[in-house]
Amino acid sequence: MPLVTVYITTCNRLELLKRCVSSILSQTIKDIEVIVVDDFSSDNTKYYLEEMSHADHRFSYILNDERKGACYSRNMAIKAAQGEYITGCDDDDYFTKDRVETFLKNSSLLNKYSMLYTDSIWIDGQKERKANINKFAGNTPSANDLIFFNFVGNQVFMKSEILKKYLFDESMPAWQDLECWFRILRGERKHAYRLNVFNYYQDISHEYGRISDGKKDRVLDAYNLFCYKHELSSSEKKSLKCHFFNYGFGKEFFIKSTFYSLITRPTMFKIILTLRNAKVLYS
């Protein structure tokens, strides 16, 4: 049984997928398995997956017979995972060589925390910049903290049995990562833990749209479903609207949502994020 499972979902982004897979199979920790779920690609992805499965015994794949979406595809990989631990990678992103090793060195923290995560390096053309805003936040966000801001991001490292227990909600039209992490942290009654390293590259420069590029209607639908599913209070609903600002809309909610978030638990991070959001919305 492999020590760590890394899952990837993909659809018609073969060249980016190759880079992603290469970064994972090149990890300093070799005791891993890679599971790729292809969501009915129409390019040559299938042939690449076949080739890789013959070239490396650690590599396997699942083919959807029709377009099922990212959450369905993730759940297929999670259910098939054999590793003691599990993490994911978006097909347009990639790992530094020591990402898995870093998680494993800190895996004892999973006795106290539900998940581990790190900060990202953003790739925009020839430029690299670190997502430094988290340095003003605490290292152990709770489920309630995620209502204001997704400190955890899009990928975590945890025990496979935990993610298999919760899985991703396939009915969510957006915010699938946020909702899953929130549900796990609340359900396990534990916090997440941030490792102070940058070992995950997020590429925002390529010609393909990022999976997270969502339209306003999908985000609003996700907001309503999140509120209903988790029975949020009136003040929590106001705080959750702060996520709208990441998409460049929601100016009409800015004052009330920010006010409620700041008075409930004022922090330097919230002040800095409020200033950033104000710049985005009003500039």
mmCIF file of C-alpha atoms in Angstrom:
data_model
loop_
_atom_site.group_PDB
_atom_site.id
_atom_site.type_symbol
_atom_site.label_atom_id
_atom_site.label_comp_id
_atom_site.label_asym_id
_atom_site.label_seq_id
_atom_site.Cartn_x
_atom_site.Cartn_y
_atom_site.Cartn_z
ATOM 1 C CA MET A 1 0.000 0.000 0.000
ATOM 2 C CA PRO A 2 1.441 3.413 -0.944
ATOM 3 C CA LEU A 3 2.076 5.933 1.786
ATOM 4 C CA VAL A 4 0.562 8.918 -0.049
ATOM 5 C CA THR A 5 -2.057 9.255 -2.766
ATOM 6 C CA VAL A 6 -2.051 12.320 -5.010
ATOM 7 C CA TYR A 7 -5.196 12.839 -7.067
ATOM 8 C CA ILE A 8 -5.627 15.002 -10.167
ATOM 9 C CA THR A 9 -8.692 15.754 -12.259
ATOM 10 C CA THR A 10 -8.306 16.936 -15.833
ATOM 11 C CA CYS A 11 -10.205 17.878 -18.961
ATOM 12 C CA ASN A 12 -8.610 18.931 -22.254
ATOM 13 C CA ARG A 13 -5.440 20.405 -20.753
ATOM 14 C CA LEU A 14 -2.903 17.796 -21.763
ATOM 15 C CA GLU A 15 0.268 19.883 -21.784
ATOM 16 C CA LEU A 16 -0.493 21.316 -18.360
ATOM 17 C CA LEU A 17 -1.356 17.849 -17.069
ATOM 18 C CA LYS A 18 2.021 16.521 -18.214
ATOM 19 C CA ARG A 19 3.814 19.207 -16.212
ATOM 20 C CA CYS A 20 1.674 18.473 -13.174
ATOM 21 C CA VAL A 21 2.227 14.705 -13.309
ATOM 22 C CA SER A 22 5.955 15.124 -13.846
ATOM 23 C CA SER A 23 6.265 17.267 -10.710
ATOM 24 C CA ILE A 24 4.517 14.617 -8.635
ATOM 25 C CA LEU A 25 6.358 11.577 -9.941
ATOM 26 C CA SER A 26 9.616 13.501 -9.335
ATOM 27 C CA GLN A 27 8.949 13.939 -5.620
ATOM 28 C CA THR A 28 11.749 13.177 -3.184
ATOM 29 C CA ILE A 29 9.334 10.734 -1.563
ATOM 30 C CA LYS A 30 8.821 7.836 -3.945
ATOM 31 C CA ASP A 31 6.242 5.854 -1.964
ATOM 32 C CA ILE A 32 3.266 7.518 -3.642
ATOM 33 C CA GLU A 33 0.488 6.724 -6.071
ATOM 34 C CA VAL A 34 -0.911 9.152 -8.607
ATOM 35 C CA ILE A 35 -4.543 8.842 -9.686
ATOM 36 C CA VAL A 36 -5.742 10.954 -12.611
ATOM 37 C CA VAL A 37 -9.435 11.200 -13.435
ATOM 38 C CA ASP A 38 -10.111 12.376 -16.990
ATOM 39 C CA ASP A 39 -13.453 14.139 -17.255
ATOM 40 C CA PHE A 40 -14.243 13.088 -20.824
ATOM 41 C CA SER A 41 -11.454 14.933 -22.641
ATOM 42 C CA SER A 42 -11.628 15.238 -26.414
ATOM 43 C CA ASP A 43 -7.877 15.711 -26.944
ATOM 44 C CA ASN A 44 -5.136 13.069 -26.647
ATOM 45 C CA THR A 45 -5.292 12.844 -22.852
ATOM 46 C CA LYS A 46 -6.489 9.224 -22.921
ATOM 47 C CA TYR A 47 -3.441 8.075 -24.874
ATOM 48 C CA TYR A 48 -1.086 9.902 -22.532
ATOM 49 C CA LEU A 49 -2.729 8.268 -19.518
ATOM 50 C CA GLU A 50 -2.395 4.832 -21.070
ATOM 51 C CA GLU A 51 1.268 5.453 -21.812
ATOM 52 C CA MET A 52 2.004 6.679 -18.286
ATOM 53 C CA SER A 53 0.251 3.741 -16.644
ATOM 54 C CA HIS A 54 2.608 1.384 -18.510
ATOM 55 C CA ALA A 55 5.679 3.520 -17.814
ATOM 56 C CA ASP A 56 5.251 3.901 -14.034
ATOM 57 C CA HIS A 57 3.494 1.416 -11.744
ATOM 58 C CA ARG A 58 2.632 4.239 -9.341
ATOM 59 C CA PHE A 59 0.385 5.848 -11.935
ATOM 60 C CA SER A 60 -3.258 4.933 -12.612
ATOM 61 C CA TYR A 61 -6.221 6.635 -14.189
ATOM 62 C CA ILE A 62 -10.006 6.662 -14.443
ATOM 63 C CA LEU A 63 -11.950 7.726 -17.542
ATOM 64 C CA ASN A 64 -15.381 9.308 -17.199
ATOM 65 C CA ASP A 65 -17.715 8.196 -19.999
ATOM 66 C CA GLU A 66 -19.332 11.644 -20.021
ATOM 67 C CA ARG A 67 -18.624 15.057 -18.522
ATOM 68 C CA LYS A 68 -19.263 14.721 -14.766
ATOM 69 C CA GLY A 69 -17.479 17.737 -13.282
ATOM 70 C CA ALA A 70 -14.528 18.253 -10.955
ATOM 71 C CA CYS A 71 -16.184 17.151 -7.712
ATOM 72 C CA TYR A 72 -17.470 13.874 -9.108
ATOM 73 C CA SER A 73 -14.034 13.222 -10.583
ATOM 74 C CA ARG A 74 -12.232 14.051 -7.358
ATOM 75 C CA ASN A 75 -14.517 11.750 -5.417
ATOM 76 C CA MET A 76 -13.822 8.901 -7.844
ATOM 77 C CA ALA A 77 -10.100 9.267 -7.170
ATOM 78 C CA ILE A 78 -10.568 9.629 -3.422
ATOM 79 C CA LYS A 79 -12.668 6.469 -3.236
ATOM 80 C CA ALA A 80 -9.987 4.583 -5.185
ATOM 81 C CA ALA A 81 -7.089 5.929 -3.105
ATOM 82 C CA GLN A 82 -4.961 3.357 -1.308
ATOM 83 C CA GLY A 83 -2.529 5.686 0.474
ATOM 84 C CA GLU A 84 -2.564 6.314 4.204
ATOM 85 C CA TYR A 85 -2.443 10.032 3.418
ATOM 86 C CA ILE A 86 -3.933 11.980 0.551
ATOM 87 C CA THR A 87 -3.513 15.306 -1.198
ATOM 88 C CA GLY A 88 -4.495 16.767 -4.555
ATOM 89 C CA CYS A 89 -3.149 18.935 -7.333
ATOM 90 C CA ASP A 90 -5.058 20.872 -9.974
ATOM 91 C CA ASP A 91 -3.905 19.891 -13.454
ATOM 92 C CA ASP A 92 -2.678 23.414 -14.224
ATOM 93 C CA ASP A 93 -0.632 23.587 -11.017
ATOM 94 C CA TYR A 94 2.434 21.673 -9.846
ATOM 95 C CA PHE A 95 4.536 20.743 -6.813
ATOM 96 C CA THR A 96 8.022 21.612 -5.732
ATOM 97 C CA LYS A 97 10.049 18.409 -5.405
ATOM 98 C CA ASP A 98 9.842 18.316 -1.611
ATOM 99 C CA ARG A 99 6.141 19.101 -1.112
ATOM 100 C CA VAL A 100 5.082 15.583 -0.153
ATOM 101 C CA GLU A 101 8.201 15.105 1.978
ATOM 102 C CA THR A 102 7.435 18.301 3.876
ATOM 103 C CA PHE A 103 3.927 17.123 4.628
ATOM 104 C CA LEU A 104 5.139 13.713 5.794
ATOM 105 C CA LYS A 105 7.739 15.255 8.102
ATOM 106 C CA ASN A 106 4.880 17.090 9.797
ATOM 107 C CA SER A 107 2.275 14.319 9.589
ATOM 108 C CA SER A 108 2.264 13.832 13.381
ATOM 109 C CA LEU A 109 0.345 17.122 13.525
ATOM 110 C CA LEU A 110 -2.625 15.258 12.055
ATOM 111 C CA ASN A 111 -3.184 13.722 15.477
ATOM 112 C CA LYS A 112 -4.270 17.190 16.610
ATOM 113 C CA TYR A 113 -5.361 18.914 13.385
ATOM 114 C CA SER A 114 -7.657 17.713 10.588
ATOM 115 C CA MET A 115 -5.500 18.896 7.699
ATOM 116 C CA LEU A 116 -2.218 20.546 6.766
ATOM 117 C CA TYR A 117 -1.755 23.189 4.106
ATOM 118 C CA THR A 118 0.914 25.538 2.791
ATOM 119 C CA ASP A 119 1.139 28.830 0.972
ATOM 120 C CA SER A 120 1.353 29.077 -2.822
ATOM 121 C CA ILE A 121 3.635 30.599 -5.406
ATOM 122 C CA TRP A 122 1.706 32.360 -8.166
ATOM 123 C CA ILE A 123 3.014 32.085 -11.723
ATOM 124 C CA ASP A 124 2.000 34.919 -14.030
ATOM 125 C CA GLY A 125 3.973 34.780 -17.256
ATOM 126 C CA GLN A 126 7.641 35.078 -16.362
ATOM 127 C CA LYS A 127 6.858 36.464 -12.918
ATOM 128 C CA GLU A 128 6.636 34.553 -9.672
ATOM 129 C CA ARG A 129 5.109 35.998 -6.539
ATOM 130 C CA LYS A 130 4.410 34.465 -3.190
ATOM 131 C CA ALA A 131 0.941 34.604 -1.682
ATOM 132 C CA ASN A 132 2.145 36.452 1.385
ATOM 133 C CA ILE A 133 -1.178 37.602 2.780
ATOM 134 C CA ASN A 134 -1.406 34.533 5.034
ATOM 135 C CA LYS A 135 1.607 35.696 7.034
ATOM 136 C CA PHE A 136 -0.736 38.141 8.740
ATOM 137 C CA ALA A 137 -3.170 35.365 9.620
ATOM 138 C CA GLY A 138 -2.971 32.705 12.283
ATOM 139 C CA ASN A 139 -1.623 29.243 11.503
ATOM 140 C CA THR A 140 -4.617 27.281 12.813
ATOM 141 C CA PRO A 141 -7.889 28.391 11.180
ATOM 142 C CA SER A 142 -11.164 26.896 12.334
ATOM 143 C CA ALA A 143 -14.346 26.189 10.391
ATOM 144 C CA ASN A 144 -15.745 29.530 11.528
ATOM 145 C CA ASP A 145 -12.651 31.331 10.235
ATOM 146 C CA LEU A 146 -13.309 29.948 6.756
ATOM 147 C CA ILE A 147 -16.673 31.703 6.668
ATOM 148 C CA PHE A 148 -14.787 34.978 6.309
ATOM 149 C CA PHE A 149 -11.911 33.810 4.089
ATOM 150 C CA ASN A 150 -10.618 30.528 2.676
ATOM 151 C CA PHE A 151 -7.287 30.562 4.480
ATOM 152 C CA VAL A 152 -6.669 26.931 3.519
ATOM 153 C CA GLY A 153 -6.805 27.392 -0.252
ATOM 154 C CA ASN A 154 -7.516 24.681 -2.802
ATOM 155 C CA GLN A 155 -5.306 21.768 -1.657
ATOM 156 C CA VAL A 156 -4.658 20.101 1.691
ATOM 157 C CA PHE A 157 -2.862 17.060 3.098
ATOM 158 C CA MET A 158 -4.760 14.758 5.438
ATOM 159 C CA LYS A 159 -5.446 11.173 6.368
ATOM 160 C CA SER A 160 -7.234 9.417 3.542
ATOM 161 C CA GLU A 161 -9.867 7.983 5.847
ATOM 162 C CA ILE A 162 -11.018 11.499 6.755
ATOM 163 C CA LEU A 163 -11.455 12.682 3.169
ATOM 164 C CA LYS A 164 -13.160 9.414 2.230
ATOM 165 C CA LYS A 165 -15.613 10.044 5.067
ATOM 166 C CA TYR A 166 -16.628 13.505 3.836
ATOM 167 C CA LEU A 167 -15.868 13.722 0.096
ATOM 168 C CA PHE A 168 -16.700 16.766 -2.039
ATOM 169 C CA ASP A 169 -20.286 17.930 -2.428
ATOM 170 C CA GLU A 170 -21.118 17.384 -6.100
ATOM 171 C CA SER A 171 -24.119 19.721 -5.876
ATOM 172 C CA MET A 172 -21.969 22.794 -5.162
ATOM 173 C CA PRO A 173 -21.737 24.994 -8.294
ATOM 174 C CA ALA A 174 -18.672 26.819 -6.859
ATOM 175 C CA TRP A 175 -16.702 26.987 -3.599
ATOM 176 C CA GLN A 176 -16.304 23.205 -3.568
ATOM 177 C CA ASP A 177 -12.965 23.346 -1.750
ATOM 178 C CA LEU A 178 -14.188 25.877 0.793
ATOM 179 C CA GLU A 179 -17.326 23.879 1.548
ATOM 180 C CA CYS A 180 -15.445 20.600 1.914
ATOM 181 C CA TRP A 181 -12.793 22.011 4.262
ATOM 182 C CA PHE A 182 -15.477 23.796 6.307
ATOM 183 C CA ARG A 183 -17.489 20.592 6.650
ATOM 184 C CA ILE A 184 -14.455 18.566 7.696
ATOM 185 C CA LEU A 185 -13.221 21.080 10.256
ATOM 186 C CA ARG A 186 -16.656 21.455 11.774
ATOM 187 C CA GLY A 187 -17.433 17.755 11.665
ATOM 188 C CA GLU A 188 -14.111 16.701 13.215
ATOM 189 C CA ARG A 189 -14.156 19.637 15.654
ATOM 190 C CA LYS A 190 -10.551 20.386 14.873
ATOM 191 C CA HIS A 191 -8.564 23.145 13.199
ATOM 192 C CA ALA A 192 -6.358 23.148 10.114
ATOM 193 C CA TYR A 193 -2.624 23.825 10.398
ATOM 194 C CA ARG A 194 -0.543 25.963 8.042
ATOM 195 C CA LEU A 195 3.074 25.002 7.402
ATOM 196 C CA ASN A 196 5.117 28.118 6.772
ATOM 197 C CA VAL A 197 6.519 27.047 3.408
ATOM 198 C CA PHE A 198 5.840 27.802 -0.259
ATOM 199 C CA ASN A 199 5.812 24.561 -2.225
ATOM 200 C CA TYR A 200 2.733 24.693 -4.463
ATOM 201 C CA TYR A 201 2.804 26.522 -7.790
ATOM 202 C CA GLN A 202 -0.454 28.003 -9.059
ATOM 203 C CA ASP A 203 -0.233 28.956 -12.719
ATOM 204 C CA ILE A 204 -2.542 31.839 -13.645
ATOM 205 C CA SER A 205 -0.749 32.738 -16.878
ATOM 206 C CA HIS A 206 -1.802 30.027 -19.336
ATOM 207 C CA GLU A 207 -4.394 30.407 -22.073
ATOM 208 C CA TYR A 208 -6.813 27.972 -20.461
ATOM 209 C CA GLY A 209 -9.254 29.319 -17.912
ATOM 210 C CA ARG A 210 -8.639 28.274 -14.319
ATOM 211 C CA ILE A 211 -11.230 25.919 -12.892
ATOM 212 C CA SER A 212 -11.911 28.515 -10.194
ATOM 213 C CA ASP A 213 -12.887 31.154 -12.776
ATOM 214 C CA GLY A 214 -16.590 31.286 -11.924
ATOM 215 C CA LYS A 215 -19.406 33.453 -13.109
ATOM 216 C CA LYS A 216 -21.383 35.559 -10.691
ATOM 217 C CA ASP A 217 -24.513 33.402 -10.890
ATOM 218 C CA ARG A 218 -22.624 30.250 -9.894
ATOM 219 C CA VAL A 219 -21.041 32.005 -6.935
ATOM 220 C CA LEU A 220 -24.387 33.336 -5.759
ATOM 221 C CA ASP A 221 -25.922 29.875 -6.080
ATOM 222 C CA ALA A 222 -23.029 28.422 -4.072
ATOM 223 C CA TYR A 223 -23.540 31.081 -1.404
ATOM 224 C CA ASN A 224 -27.228 30.256 -1.033
ATOM 225 C CA LEU A 225 -26.610 26.520 -0.920
ATOM 226 C CA PHE A 226 -23.794 26.923 1.629
ATOM 227 C CA CYS A 227 -26.004 29.037 3.903
ATOM 228 C CA TYR A 228 -28.897 26.583 3.667
ATOM 229 C CA LYS A 229 -26.829 23.431 4.062
ATOM 230 C CA HIS A 230 -24.916 24.645 7.104
ATOM 231 C CA GLU A 231 -27.738 26.678 8.673
ATOM 232 C CA LEU A 232 -25.641 29.809 9.010
ATOM 233 C CA SER A 233 -26.735 32.567 11.356
ATOM 234 C CA SER A 234 -27.553 36.051 10.112
ATOM 235 C CA SER A 235 -24.104 37.367 11.053
ATOM 236 C CA GLU A 236 -22.372 34.351 9.488
ATOM 237 C CA LYS A 237 -24.255 34.946 6.234
ATOM 238 C CA LYS A 238 -22.970 38.511 6.199
ATOM 239 C CA SER A 239 -19.403 37.320 6.754
ATOM 240 C CA LEU A 240 -19.694 34.694 4.024
ATOM 241 C CA LYS A 241 -20.494 37.444 1.525
ATOM 242 C CA CYS A 242 -16.910 38.642 1.965
ATOM 243 C CA HIS A 243 -15.985 35.841 -0.469
ATOM 244 C CA PHE A 244 -17.798 37.750 -3.227
ATOM 245 C CA PHE A 245 -15.063 40.361 -3.230
ATOM 246 C CA ASN A 246 -12.521 37.823 -4.513
ATOM 247 C CA TYR A 247 -14.540 37.776 -7.740
ATOM 248 C CA GLY A 248 -14.746 41.537 -8.032
ATOM 249 C CA PHE A 249 -18.402 41.975 -7.162
ATOM 250 C CA GLY A 250 -20.553 42.570 -4.084
ATOM 251 C CA LYS A 251 -19.892 46.241 -3.493
ATOM 252 C CA GLU A 252 -23.408 46.600 -2.084
ATOM 253 C CA PHE A 253 -22.528 44.120 0.676
ATOM 254 C CA PHE A 254 -19.071 45.444 1.463
ATOM 255 C CA ILE A 255 -19.804 47.750 4.402
ATOM 256 C CA LYS A 256 -22.167 45.450 6.316
ATOM 257 C CA SER A 257 -20.240 42.249 5.657
ATOM 258 C CA THR A 258 -16.896 43.771 6.561
ATOM 259 C CA PHE A 259 -18.303 45.447 9.659
ATOM 260 C CA TYR A 260 -19.761 42.222 11.051
ATOM 261 C CA SER A 261 -16.555 40.314 10.353
ATOM 262 C CA LEU A 262 -14.362 42.912 12.022
ATOM 263 C CA ILE A 263 -16.430 43.321 15.169
ATOM 264 C CA THR A 264 -16.737 39.574 15.764
ATOM 265 C CA ARG A 265 -12.984 39.018 15.756
ATOM 266 C CA PRO A 266 -10.795 41.929 14.676
ATOM 267 C CA THR A 267 -7.362 40.871 13.408
ATOM 268 C CA MET A 268 -4.566 42.451 11.426
ATOM 269 C CA PHE A 269 -5.306 40.019 8.599
ATOM 270 C CA LYS A 270 -8.936 41.126 8.382
ATOM 271 C CA ILE A 271 -7.933 44.773 8.291
ATOM 272 C CA ILE A 272 -5.415 44.170 5.489
ATOM 273 C CA LEU A 273 -7.882 42.042 3.522
ATOM 274 C CA THR A 274 -10.569 44.703 3.949
ATOM 275 C CA LEU A 275 -8.250 47.334 2.518
ATOM 276 C CA ARG A 276 -7.373 45.054 -0.409
ATOM 277 C CA ASN A 277 -11.023 44.353 -1.116
ATOM 278 C CA ALA A 278 -11.884 48.030 -0.967
ATOM 279 C CA LYS A 279 -9.188 48.731 -3.525
ATOM 280 C CA VAL A 280 -10.540 46.030 -5.846
ATOM 281 C CA LEU A 281 -14.159 47.137 -5.530
ATOM 282 C CA TYR A 282 -13.781 50.903 -5.572
ATOM 283 C CA SER A 283 -10.744 51.569 -7.772
#
